């Protein structure tokens, strides 16, 4: 299916690995120009190098960085049609999961919201005038199932993502009549580096459970999190939903939340 993204320009945050890398790869395959935003590049992002890909090195904890990324996209490609706010998770200096609500200080909360919510707010604030001048566009915010399922081990993260879901609804109401669609994709546990890297979440759970990393991801986590599919999601599966929402083929979809979570959320 042609997603009608050829020649469009997208800004993707957190693009160097995991879900963001998969989104970048998919957009490029659909013929889009991509400004891939991350603190540094990676070998796998470098493999995608070409005239349709620009890496913009930025620390999204810097309040100026989101706007600078959007401005660079306009400078190089002439506009922005798609914004994917994918950057998220623990910011530099913060570790998850926690043991309790009491383990998060005021500074931990501030850093978590800066990275997971305020960076998206700033990127959206910068891109809306650009999209309006270009006749519209699509914004996709990558949230989390934890926005709905409160967890004391990720309390500040879940609160920030709940704020992102609320933001999506507000923006979709205000800007849909002006041609800008805003939607959310909410993953559950995904096999990203946050889980799989040495010392990552899988290793931490393995140490507690007396298991190895592969057993944790293949069996312990699916059982512990009651995943209906019996497995964690692949980043590409999340990327597919993101790119479909970014596409003009989803022209009547706005204010929606798509769960790509292996059946993590059970509520109606």
CSV table of C-alpha atoms in Angstrom, one decimal, residues 6-254:
chain,number,residue,atom,x,y,z
A,6,UNK,CA,7.0,10.4,-1.1
A,7,UNK,CA,8.5,13.8,-1.0
A,8,UNK,CA,7.1,14.6,2.4
A,9,UNK,CA,9.4,15.8,5.2
A,10,UNK,CA,9.4,14.3,8.7
A,11,UNK,CA,11.2,15.2,11.9
A,12,UNK,CA,11.7,12.2,14.2
A,13,UNK,CA,13.0,12.5,17.7
A,14,UNK,CA,14.9,9.8,19.5
A,15,UNK,CA,15.8,8.5,16.0
A,16,UNK,CA,19.1,6.8,16.5
A,17,UNK,CA,17.8,3.4,17.9
A,18,UNK,CA,14.8,1.4,18.9
A,19,UNK,CA,11.4,2.6,17.8
A,20,UNK,CA,12.7,5.9,16.4
A,21,UNK,CA,15.2,4.1,14.2
A,22,UNK,CA,12.5,1.8,12.9
A,23,UNK,CA,10.2,4.9,12.2
A,24,UNK,CA,13.1,6.6,10.4
A,25,UNK,CA,13.8,3.5,8.3
A,26,UNK,CA,10.2,3.1,7.3
A,27,UNK,CA,9.6,6.7,6.4
A,28,UNK,CA,12.7,6.6,4.2
A,29,UNK,CA,11.4,3.5,2.5
A,30,UNK,CA,8.2,5.3,1.8
A,31,UNK,CA,10.1,8.1,0.0
A,32,UNK,CA,10.0,10.7,2.7
A,33,UNK,CA,12.8,13.1,3.8
A,34,UNK,CA,13.7,12.5,7.4
A,35,UNK,CA,15.4,14.8,9.9
A,36,UNK,CA,16.6,12.3,12.6
A,37,UNK,CA,17.1,13.9,15.9
A,38,UNK,CA,19.2,12.4,18.6
A,39,UNK,CA,22.1,13.3,20.9
A,40,UNK,CA,24.5,11.2,18.7
A,41,UNK,CA,24.2,9.0,15.7
A,42,UNK,CA,24.6,5.2,15.7
A,43,UNK,CA,26.1,2.7,13.2
A,44,UNK,CA,22.6,1.5,12.3
A,45,UNK,CA,21.4,5.1,11.7
A,46,UNK,CA,24.5,5.8,9.6
A,47,UNK,CA,23.6,2.8,7.4
A,48,UNK,CA,20.6,4.7,6.2
A,49,UNK,CA,22.6,7.7,5.1
A,50,UNK,CA,21.6,9.4,1.9
A,51,UNK,CA,20.2,12.7,0.5
A,52,UNK,CA,16.8,12.0,2.1
A,53,UNK,CA,18.3,11.6,5.6
A,54,UNK,CA,19.7,14.4,7.8
A,55,UNK,CA,20.9,13.6,11.3
A,56,UNK,CA,20.5,16.6,13.6
A,57,UNK,CA,22.5,16.2,16.8
A,58,UNK,CA,20.6,17.7,19.7
A,59,UNK,CA,20.0,17.2,23.4
A,60,UNK,CA,16.3,17.5,23.9
A,61,UNK,CA,16.8,18.5,27.5
A,62,UNK,CA,17.9,21.8,26.0
A,63,UNK,CA,14.8,24.0,25.6
A,64,UNK,CA,16.0,25.4,22.3
A,65,UNK,CA,16.8,22.1,20.7
A,66,UNK,CA,13.3,21.0,19.4
A,67,UNK,CA,12.8,24.4,17.7
A,68,UNK,CA,16.3,24.2,16.2
A,69,UNK,CA,15.5,20.8,14.8
A,70,UNK,CA,12.4,22.0,13.1
A,71,UNK,CA,14.2,25.1,11.8
A,72,UNK,CA,16.9,22.9,10.3
A,73,UNK,CA,14.3,20.7,8.5
A,74,UNK,CA,12.7,23.8,7.0
A,75,UNK,CA,16.1,25.1,5.9
A,76,UNK,CA,17.2,21.9,4.2
A,77,UNK,CA,13.9,20.5,2.9
A,78,UNK,CA,11.6,23.5,2.7
A,79,UNK,CA,9.0,22.5,5.4
A,80,UNK,CA,7.8,19.9,7.7
A,81,UNK,CA,4.8,17.6,7.0
A,82,UNK,CA,5.2,15.1,9.8
A,83,UNK,CA,6.5,15.3,13.4
A,84,UNK,CA,7.1,12.1,15.4
A,85,UNK,CA,7.7,12.8,19.1
A,86,UNK,CA,9.3,9.5,19.9
A,87,UNK,CA,12.1,10.5,22.3
A,88,UNK,CA,11.3,9.2,25.8
A,89,UNK,CA,12.2,7.0,28.7
A,90,UNK,CA,14.6,7.8,31.4
A,91,UNK,CA,16.6,11.0,30.7
A,92,UNK,CA,20.3,11.2,31.3
A,93,UNK,CA,21.0,10.7,35.0
A,94,UNK,CA,17.7,9.0,35.8
A,95,UNK,CA,17.3,5.2,36.1
A,96,UNK,CA,14.1,3.1,35.8
A,97,UNK,CA,12.5,1.1,37.1
A,98,UNK,CA,12.3,2.5,40.6
A,99,UNK,CA,11.5,0.6,43.8
A,100,UNK,CA,8.8,3.0,45.0
A,101,UNK,CA,7.1,6.4,44.5
A,102,UNK,CA,9.4,7.7,47.3
A,103,UNK,CA,12.5,6.9,45.3
A,104,UNK,CA,11.9,9.8,42.9
A,105,UNK,CA,13.0,13.3,44.0
A,106,UNK,CA,11.7,16.6,42.7
A,107,UNK,CA,14.7,16.8,40.4
A,108,UNK,CA,13.9,13.3,39.1
A,109,UNK,CA,10.4,14.4,38.3
A,110,UNK,CA,11.6,17.6,36.6
A,111,UNK,CA,14.0,15.7,34.4
A,112,UNK,CA,11.4,13.1,33.5
A,113,UNK,CA,8.9,15.7,32.4
A,114,UNK,CA,11.5,17.8,30.5
A,115,UNK,CA,12.4,14.8,28.4
A,116,UNK,CA,9.1,13.0,28.0
A,117,UNK,CA,6.6,15.8,27.8
A,118,UNK,CA,8.2,19.3,27.6
A,119,UNK,CA,10.5,18.4,24.7
A,120,UNK,CA,7.4,17.3,22.7
A,121,UNK,CA,5.5,20.5,23.7
A,122,UNK,CA,8.4,22.6,22.4
A,123,UNK,CA,8.7,20.6,19.1
A,124,UNK,CA,5.0,20.9,18.5
A,125,UNK,CA,5.0,24.6,19.3
A,126,UNK,CA,7.8,25.1,16.7
A,127,UNK,CA,6.2,22.9,14.0
A,128,UNK,CA,2.6,24.1,14.1
A,129,UNK,CA,3.3,27.4,12.3
A,130,UNK,CA,5.3,25.6,9.7
A,131,UNK,CA,2.6,23.0,9.1
A,132,UNK,CA,-0.1,25.7,8.9
A,133,UNK,CA,1.9,27.6,6.3
A,134,UNK,CA,2.3,24.4,4.3
A,135,UNK,CA,-1.4,23.5,4.4
A,136,UNK,CA,-1.4,21.0,7.2
A,137,UNK,CA,0.4,18.0,8.5
A,138,UNK,CA,0.5,15.1,11.0
A,139,UNK,CA,1.9,14.9,14.5
A,140,UNK,CA,2.3,11.5,16.1
A,141,UNK,CA,3.2,11.3,19.8
A,142,UNK,CA,4.7,8.1,21.1
A,143,UNK,CA,3.3,7.5,24.6
A,144,UNK,CA,3.1,4.4,26.7
A,145,UNK,CA,0.7,1.9,28.2
A,146,UNK,CA,1.9,3.2,31.6
A,147,UNK,CA,-0.1,6.4,30.9
A,148,UNK,CA,-3.2,4.3,31.7
A,149,UNK,CA,-1.8,1.6,34.1
A,150,UNK,CA,-0.3,3.4,37.1
A,151,UNK,CA,3.0,1.8,38.3
A,152,UNK,CA,4.9,2.8,41.4
A,153,UNK,CA,8.2,1.7,39.8
A,154,UNK,CA,7.7,4.2,36.9
A,155,UNK,CA,5.4,6.7,38.5
A,156,UNK,CA,7.0,9.9,37.1
A,157,UNK,CA,7.3,8.4,33.6
A,158,UNK,CA,3.7,7.3,33.6
A,159,UNK,CA,2.5,10.7,34.7
A,160,UNK,CA,4.5,12.4,32.0
A,161,UNK,CA,3.0,10.1,29.3
A,162,UNK,CA,-0.5,10.7,30.7
A,163,UNK,CA,0.2,14.3,30.1
A,164,UNK,CA,1.2,13.6,26.6
A,165,UNK,CA,-2.1,11.8,25.9
A,166,UNK,CA,-4.0,14.7,27.3
A,167,UNK,CA,-1.9,17.1,25.1
A,168,UNK,CA,-2.7,15.0,22.0
A,169,UNK,CA,-6.5,15.3,22.6
A,170,UNK,CA,-6.3,19.1,23.2
A,171,UNK,CA,-4.2,19.7,20.0
A,172,UNK,CA,-6.4,17.4,17.9
A,173,UNK,CA,-9.4,19.5,18.8
A,174,UNK,CA,-7.8,22.8,18.1
A,175,UNK,CA,-5.9,22.1,14.9
A,176,UNK,CA,-7.9,19.4,13.0
A,177,UNK,CA,-10.0,22.1,11.4
A,178,UNK,CA,-6.8,23.7,10.2
A,179,UNK,CA,-5.5,20.5,8.6
A,180,UNK,CA,-3.2,19.2,11.4
A,181,UNK,CA,-3.9,15.8,12.7
A,182,UNK,CA,-2.5,14.7,16.1
A,183,UNK,CA,-2.5,11.1,17.3
A,184,UNK,CA,-0.8,8.9,19.8
A,185,UNK,CA,0.8,5.4,19.6
A,186,UNK,CA,1.1,3.7,23.0
A,187,UNK,CA,3.5,0.8,23.1
A,188,UNK,CA,3.8,-1.8,25.8
A,189,UNK,CA,7.1,-3.6,26.4
A,190,UNK,CA,9.2,-3.4,23.2
A,191,UNK,CA,12.5,-5.1,22.5
A,192,UNK,CA,14.6,-1.9,22.4
A,193,UNK,CA,18.0,-1.3,23.8
A,194,UNK,CA,16.5,-0.1,27.0
A,195,UNK,CA,15.6,-3.7,27.7
A,196,UNK,CA,18.3,-5.5,25.8
A,197,UNK,CA,21.5,-3.6,26.4
A,198,UNK,CA,24.0,-4.9,29.0
A,199,UNK,CA,22.8,-3.6,32.4
A,200,UNK,CA,19.4,-2.8,31.0
A,201,UNK,CA,16.0,-3.6,32.4
A,202,UNK,CA,16.2,-7.2,31.4
A,203,UNK,CA,19.4,-7.7,33.3
A,204,UNK,CA,18.0,-6.0,36.3
A,205,UNK,CA,14.9,-8.2,36.3
A,206,UNK,CA,17.1,-11.3,35.6
A,207,UNK,CA,19.2,-10.5,38.7
A,208,UNK,CA,16.0,-10.3,40.9
A,209,UNK,CA,14.4,-13.4,39.3
A,210,UNK,CA,17.5,-15.6,39.2
A,211,UNK,CA,17.2,-15.9,35.4
A,212,UNK,CA,19.1,-15.0,32.3
A,213,UNK,CA,18.4,-12.0,30.0
A,214,UNK,CA,16.8,-14.1,27.2
A,215,UNK,CA,14.6,-15.9,29.6
A,216,UNK,CA,13.4,-12.7,31.1
A,217,UNK,CA,12.4,-11.2,27.7
A,218,UNK,CA,11.0,-14.5,26.3
A,219,UNK,CA,9.1,-15.8,29.3
A,220,UNK,CA,9.3,-13.8,32.5
A,221,UNK,CA,8.2,-10.4,31.2
A,222,UNK,CA,5.4,-11.7,29.0
A,223,UNK,CA,4.0,-13.6,32.0
A,224,UNK,CA,4.6,-10.8,34.5
A,225,UNK,CA,3.0,-8.2,32.3
A,226,UNK,CA,0.2,-10.6,31.2
A,227,UNK,CA,1.0,-10.0,27.5
A,228,UNK,CA,-1.8,-11.6,25.5
A,229,UNK,CA,0.4,-12.4,22.5
A,230,UNK,CA,3.0,-14.1,24.8
A,231,UNK,CA,5.8,-11.9,23.6
A,232,UNK,CA,7.2,-8.4,23.6
A,233,UNK,CA,6.6,-6.2,20.6
A,234,UNK,CA,9.3,-5.6,17.9
A,235,UNK,CA,10.1,-1.9,17.3
A,236,UNK,CA,9.0,-2.3,13.6
A,237,UNK,CA,5.5,-3.2,14.7
A,238,UNK,CA,5.3,0.1,16.6
A,239,UNK,CA,6.8,2.0,13.7
A,240,UNK,CA,4.3,0.6,11.3
A,241,UNK,CA,1.4,2.2,13.3
A,242,UNK,CA,3.3,5.5,13.7
A,243,UNK,CA,3.9,5.8,9.9
A,244,UNK,CA,0.4,4.8,9.0
A,245,UNK,CA,-0.9,7.6,11.3
A,246,UNK,CA,1.7,10.0,9.7
A,247,UNK,CA,0.4,9.1,6.3
A,248,UNK,CA,-2.4,11.0,4.4
A,249,UNK,CA,-4.0,7.6,4.1
A,250,UNK,CA,-5.1,8.3,7.8
A,251,UNK,CA,-6.7,11.6,6.8
A,252,UNK,CA,-9.8,11.1,9.0
A,253,UNK,CA,-7.9,9.9,12.1
A,254,UNK,CA,-7.1,12.5,14.7
